[in-house]
Coordinates of C-alpha atoms and ligand atoms in Angstrom, one line a residue:
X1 CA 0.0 0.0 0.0
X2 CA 1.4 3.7 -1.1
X3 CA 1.7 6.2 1.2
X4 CA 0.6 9.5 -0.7
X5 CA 0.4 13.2 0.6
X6 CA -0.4 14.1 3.8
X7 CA -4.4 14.7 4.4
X8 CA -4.3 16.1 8.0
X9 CA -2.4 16.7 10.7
X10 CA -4.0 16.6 14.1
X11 CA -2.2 17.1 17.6
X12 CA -1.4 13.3 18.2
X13 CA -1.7 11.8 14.4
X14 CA -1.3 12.5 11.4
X15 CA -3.5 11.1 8.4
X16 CA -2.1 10.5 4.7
X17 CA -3.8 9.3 1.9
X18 CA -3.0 5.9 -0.1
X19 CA -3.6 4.4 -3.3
X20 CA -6.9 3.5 -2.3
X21 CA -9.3 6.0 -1.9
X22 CA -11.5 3.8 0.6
X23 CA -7.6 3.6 3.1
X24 CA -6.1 6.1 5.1
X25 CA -2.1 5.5 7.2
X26 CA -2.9 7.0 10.6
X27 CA 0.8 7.7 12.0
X28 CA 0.8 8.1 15.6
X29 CA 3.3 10.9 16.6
X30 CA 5.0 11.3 19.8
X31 CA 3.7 14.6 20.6
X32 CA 1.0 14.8 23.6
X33 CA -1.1 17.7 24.0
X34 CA -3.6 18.5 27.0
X35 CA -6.6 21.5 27.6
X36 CA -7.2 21.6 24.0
X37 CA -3.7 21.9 22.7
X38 CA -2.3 24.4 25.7
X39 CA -0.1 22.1 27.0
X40 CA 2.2 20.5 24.6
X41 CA 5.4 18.1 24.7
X42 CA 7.3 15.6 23.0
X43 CA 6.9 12.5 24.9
X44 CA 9.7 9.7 23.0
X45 CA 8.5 7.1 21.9
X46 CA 4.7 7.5 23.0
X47 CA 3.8 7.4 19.4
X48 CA 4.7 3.6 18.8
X49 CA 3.3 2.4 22.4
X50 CA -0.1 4.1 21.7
X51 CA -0.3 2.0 17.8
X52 CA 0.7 -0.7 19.5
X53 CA -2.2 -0.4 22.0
X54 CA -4.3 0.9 19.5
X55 CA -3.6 -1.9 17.5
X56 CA -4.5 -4.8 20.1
X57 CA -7.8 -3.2 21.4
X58 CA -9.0 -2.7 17.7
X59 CA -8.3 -6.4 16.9
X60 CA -9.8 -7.5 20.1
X61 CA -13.0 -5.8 19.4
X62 CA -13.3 -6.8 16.1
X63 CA -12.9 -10.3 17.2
X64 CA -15.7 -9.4 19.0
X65 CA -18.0 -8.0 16.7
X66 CA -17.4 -4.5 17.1
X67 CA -16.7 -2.5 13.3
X68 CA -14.0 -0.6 13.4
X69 CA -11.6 1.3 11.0
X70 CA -8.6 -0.8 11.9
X71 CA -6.8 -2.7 8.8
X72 CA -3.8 -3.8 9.9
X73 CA -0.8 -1.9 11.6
X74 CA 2.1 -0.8 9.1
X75 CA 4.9 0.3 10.8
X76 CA 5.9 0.9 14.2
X77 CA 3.5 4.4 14.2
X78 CA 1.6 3.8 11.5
X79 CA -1.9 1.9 11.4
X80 CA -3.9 1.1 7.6
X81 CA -7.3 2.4 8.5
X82 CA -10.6 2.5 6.6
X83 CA -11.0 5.8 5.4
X84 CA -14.5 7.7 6.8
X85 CA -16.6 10.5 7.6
X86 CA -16.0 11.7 10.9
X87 CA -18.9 12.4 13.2
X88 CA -17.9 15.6 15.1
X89 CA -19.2 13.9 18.4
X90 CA -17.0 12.8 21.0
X91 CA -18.8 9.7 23.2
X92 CA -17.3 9.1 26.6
X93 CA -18.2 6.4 28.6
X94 CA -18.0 6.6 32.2
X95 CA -17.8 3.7 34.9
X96 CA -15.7 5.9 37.7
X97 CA -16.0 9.6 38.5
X98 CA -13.1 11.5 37.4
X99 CA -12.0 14.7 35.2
X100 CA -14.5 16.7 33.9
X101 CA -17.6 14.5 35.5
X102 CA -15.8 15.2 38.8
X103 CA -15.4 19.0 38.1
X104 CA -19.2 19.2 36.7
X105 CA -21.4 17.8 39.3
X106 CA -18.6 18.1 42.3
X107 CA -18.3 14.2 42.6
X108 CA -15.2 13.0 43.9
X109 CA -12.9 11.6 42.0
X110 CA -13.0 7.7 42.3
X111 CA -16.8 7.6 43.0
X112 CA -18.2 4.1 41.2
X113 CA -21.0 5.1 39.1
X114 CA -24.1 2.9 39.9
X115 CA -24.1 2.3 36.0
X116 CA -22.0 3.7 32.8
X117 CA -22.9 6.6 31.5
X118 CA -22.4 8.1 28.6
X119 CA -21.9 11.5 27.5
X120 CA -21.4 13.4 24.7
X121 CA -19.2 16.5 23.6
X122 CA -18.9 18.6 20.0
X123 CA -15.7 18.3 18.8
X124 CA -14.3 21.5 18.3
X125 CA -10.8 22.5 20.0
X126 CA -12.2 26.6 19.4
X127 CA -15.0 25.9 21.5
X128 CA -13.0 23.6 24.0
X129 CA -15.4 20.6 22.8
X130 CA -18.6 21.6 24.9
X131 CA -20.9 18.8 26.3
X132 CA -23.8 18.4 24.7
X133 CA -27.1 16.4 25.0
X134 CA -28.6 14.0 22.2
X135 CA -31.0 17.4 20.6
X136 CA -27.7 19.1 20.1
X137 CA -26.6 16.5 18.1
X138 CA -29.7 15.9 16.5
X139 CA -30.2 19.8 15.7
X140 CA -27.0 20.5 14.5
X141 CA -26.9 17.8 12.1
X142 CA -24.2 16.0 13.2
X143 CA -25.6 12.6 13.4
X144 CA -29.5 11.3 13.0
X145 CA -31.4 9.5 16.0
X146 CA -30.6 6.7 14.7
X147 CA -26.8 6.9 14.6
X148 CA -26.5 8.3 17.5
X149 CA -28.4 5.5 19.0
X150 CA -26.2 3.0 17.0
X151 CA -22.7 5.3 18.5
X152 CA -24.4 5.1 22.0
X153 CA -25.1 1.4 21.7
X154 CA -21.7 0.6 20.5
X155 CA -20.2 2.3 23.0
X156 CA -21.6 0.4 26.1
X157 CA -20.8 -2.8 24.1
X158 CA -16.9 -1.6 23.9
X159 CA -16.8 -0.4 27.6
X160 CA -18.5 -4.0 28.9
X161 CA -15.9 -5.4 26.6
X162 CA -12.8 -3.1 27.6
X163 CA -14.0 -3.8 31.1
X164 CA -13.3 -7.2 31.5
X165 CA -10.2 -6.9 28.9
X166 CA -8.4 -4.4 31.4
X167 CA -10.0 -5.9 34.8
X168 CA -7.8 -9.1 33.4
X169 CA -5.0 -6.9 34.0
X170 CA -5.7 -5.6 37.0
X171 CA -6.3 -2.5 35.3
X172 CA -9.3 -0.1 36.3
X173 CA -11.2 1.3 33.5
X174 CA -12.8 4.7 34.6
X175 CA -13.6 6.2 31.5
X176 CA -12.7 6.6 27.9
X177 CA -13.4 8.8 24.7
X178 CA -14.5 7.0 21.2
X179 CA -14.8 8.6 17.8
X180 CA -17.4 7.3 14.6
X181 CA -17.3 7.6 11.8
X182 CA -19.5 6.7 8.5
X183 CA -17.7 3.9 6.1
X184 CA -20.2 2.5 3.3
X185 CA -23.6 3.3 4.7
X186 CA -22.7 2.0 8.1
X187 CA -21.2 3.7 11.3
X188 CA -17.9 2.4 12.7
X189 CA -15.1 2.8 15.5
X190 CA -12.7 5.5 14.2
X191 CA -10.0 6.8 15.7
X192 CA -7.7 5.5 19.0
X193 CA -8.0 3.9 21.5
X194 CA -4.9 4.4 24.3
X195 CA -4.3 5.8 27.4
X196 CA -4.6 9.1 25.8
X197 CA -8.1 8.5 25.3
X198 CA -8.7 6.6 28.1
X199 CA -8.1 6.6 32.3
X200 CA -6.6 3.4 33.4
X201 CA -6.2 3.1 37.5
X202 CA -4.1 -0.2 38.5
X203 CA -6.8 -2.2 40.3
X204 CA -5.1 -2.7 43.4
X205 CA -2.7 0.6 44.5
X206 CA -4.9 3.3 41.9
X207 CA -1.9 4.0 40.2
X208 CA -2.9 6.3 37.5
X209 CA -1.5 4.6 34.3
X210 CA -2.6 7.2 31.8
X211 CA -2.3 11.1 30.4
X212 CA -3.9 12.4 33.3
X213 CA 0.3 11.6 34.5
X214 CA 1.0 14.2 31.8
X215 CA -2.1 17.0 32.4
X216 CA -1.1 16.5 36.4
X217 CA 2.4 16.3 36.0
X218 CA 2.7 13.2 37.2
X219 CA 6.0 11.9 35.6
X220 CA 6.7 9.1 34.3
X221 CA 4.4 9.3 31.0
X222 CA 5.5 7.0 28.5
X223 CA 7.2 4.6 31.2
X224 CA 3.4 4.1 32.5
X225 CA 1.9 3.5 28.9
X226 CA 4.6 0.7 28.2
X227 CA 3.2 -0.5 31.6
X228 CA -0.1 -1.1 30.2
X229 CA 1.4 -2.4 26.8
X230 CA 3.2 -5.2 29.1
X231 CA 0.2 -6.0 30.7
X232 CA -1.5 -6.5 27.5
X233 CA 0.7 -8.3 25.9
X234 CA 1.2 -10.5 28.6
X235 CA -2.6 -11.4 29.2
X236 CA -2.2 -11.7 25.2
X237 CA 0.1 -14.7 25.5
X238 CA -1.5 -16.2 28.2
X239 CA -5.7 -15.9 26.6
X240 CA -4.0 -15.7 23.2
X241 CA -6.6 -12.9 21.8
Ligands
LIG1 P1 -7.2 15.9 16.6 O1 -7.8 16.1 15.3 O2 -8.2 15.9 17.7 O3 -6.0 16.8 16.9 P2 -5.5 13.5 16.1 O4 -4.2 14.2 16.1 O5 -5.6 12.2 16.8 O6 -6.7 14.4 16.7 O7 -5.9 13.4 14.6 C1 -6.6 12.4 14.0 C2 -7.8 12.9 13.3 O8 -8.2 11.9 12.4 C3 -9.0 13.2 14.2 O9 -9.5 14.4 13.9 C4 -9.9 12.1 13.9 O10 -11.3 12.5 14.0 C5 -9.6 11.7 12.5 N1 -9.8 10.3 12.1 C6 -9.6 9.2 12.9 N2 -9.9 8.1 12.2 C7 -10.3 8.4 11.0 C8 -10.7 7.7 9.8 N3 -10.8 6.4 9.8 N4 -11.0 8.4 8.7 C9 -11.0 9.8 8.7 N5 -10.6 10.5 9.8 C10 -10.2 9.9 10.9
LIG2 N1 -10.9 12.5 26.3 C1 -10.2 12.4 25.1 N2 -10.2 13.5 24.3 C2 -10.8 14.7 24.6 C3 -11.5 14.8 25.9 C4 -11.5 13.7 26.7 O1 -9.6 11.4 24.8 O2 -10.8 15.7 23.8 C5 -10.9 11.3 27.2 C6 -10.1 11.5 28.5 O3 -8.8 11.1 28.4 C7 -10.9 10.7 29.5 C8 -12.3 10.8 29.0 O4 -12.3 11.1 27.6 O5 -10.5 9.3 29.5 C9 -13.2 11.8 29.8 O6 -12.6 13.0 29.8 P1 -13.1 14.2 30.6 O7 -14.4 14.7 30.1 O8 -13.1 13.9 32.1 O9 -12.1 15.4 30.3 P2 -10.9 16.1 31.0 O10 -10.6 15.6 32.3 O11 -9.8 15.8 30.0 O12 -11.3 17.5 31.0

């Protein structure tokens, strides 16, 4: 597969087109970026961990029955991915209270959530990516009842299925950010899915293993995502999917 010019550049990837019109090369870069681009450093190496996550989780969903853009990974930073329209909705699902939930409704961080929730926010750095509620969505145009039922539905699937895939690892899954996008009629899982986009707490000490170490200041960035990669590849050799 060629690798043709360069079709965006975003704060963590960038996207190139192929020979294909239908494929896109995501290439992870190392560059990590927090409050909507404020914060910004080069972290080494954090682009090839996060493919390599990305990578794993994709194929372990798909083995599961979830669509998603994933093709196959290329490169050390670089993933084939099905090329699509973007829906400019961010889903997050929620199983702990943290971040933003926390700040919003004063709930202290590490609260269980009596069931997941999920929420929605407009992507749009500008307008620092503003929650919104399923009429926004609707009103706006940016996806129809029915995708955004599909997107909402999809999402609960992946965080019952990233649940148990993390809890295997003694790894906490709080909450997480997924991306859709259209592909051939049909709404899929775009995007990334690594501890940029996701909190991940060590089951037993609540070690956070994920960029709130970088919005925080925690130290020890990259060292705690190729944590998580050793996890998963361990439980990888051991349940062999
Ligand atoms: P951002 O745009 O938020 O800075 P990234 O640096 O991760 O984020 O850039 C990747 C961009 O590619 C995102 O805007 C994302 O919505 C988009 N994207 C992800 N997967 C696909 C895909 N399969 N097809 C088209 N665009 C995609
Ligand atoms: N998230 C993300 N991209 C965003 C906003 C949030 O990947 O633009 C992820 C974030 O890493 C966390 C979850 O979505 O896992 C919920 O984030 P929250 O709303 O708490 O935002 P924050 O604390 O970053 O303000």
């Amino acid at each position: 597969m060629e690798k043709r010019e360069k079709l965006y550049e975003g704060k963590a990837k960038v996207l190139y087109k192929t020979d294909s019109d239908n494929l896109l090369v995501a290439y992870f870069k190392d560059d990590t970026t927090a409050f909507d681009g404020a914060k910004k450093e080069v972290l080494e190496d954090k682009g090839v961990i996060n493919c390599a996550i990305s990578t794993v989780i994709f194929e372990y969903l798909e083995k599961h029955g979830i669509k998603t853009h994933f093709v196959e990974r290329l490169s050390p930073r670089e993933m084939l991915v099905k090329k699509c329209e973007i829906i400019p909705v961010e889903v997050v699902v929620r199983n702990v209270a943290a971040g933003s939930f926390s700040r919003r409704y004063g709930v202290p961080e590490g609260t269980p959530l009596k069931e997941p929730l999920v929420e929605y926010f407009y992507k749009n750095d500008e307008l620092h990516d503003p929650m919104v509620c399923p009429n926004h969505v609707y009103l706006f145009g940016w996806a129809t009842r029915e995708e955004l039922g599909q997107m909402t539905k999809i999402a609960l699937e992946v965080n019952e299925l990233l649940k148990k895939f993390f809890d295997e690892i003694d790894i906490q899954l709080v909450d997480f950010k997924l991306e859709f996008g259209r592909c051939n009629g049909e709404i899929i899982l775009a995007d990334e899915i690594t501890p940029d986009s996701c909190r991940l707490w060590d089951k037993s000490s609540g070690e956070v293993l994920d960029k709130d170490r970088f919005r925080k200041d925690m130290g020890k960035v990259v060292e705690s995502y190729k944590e998580v990669y050793r996890r998963i590849m361990d439980r990888y050799e051991k349940v062999g999917e």
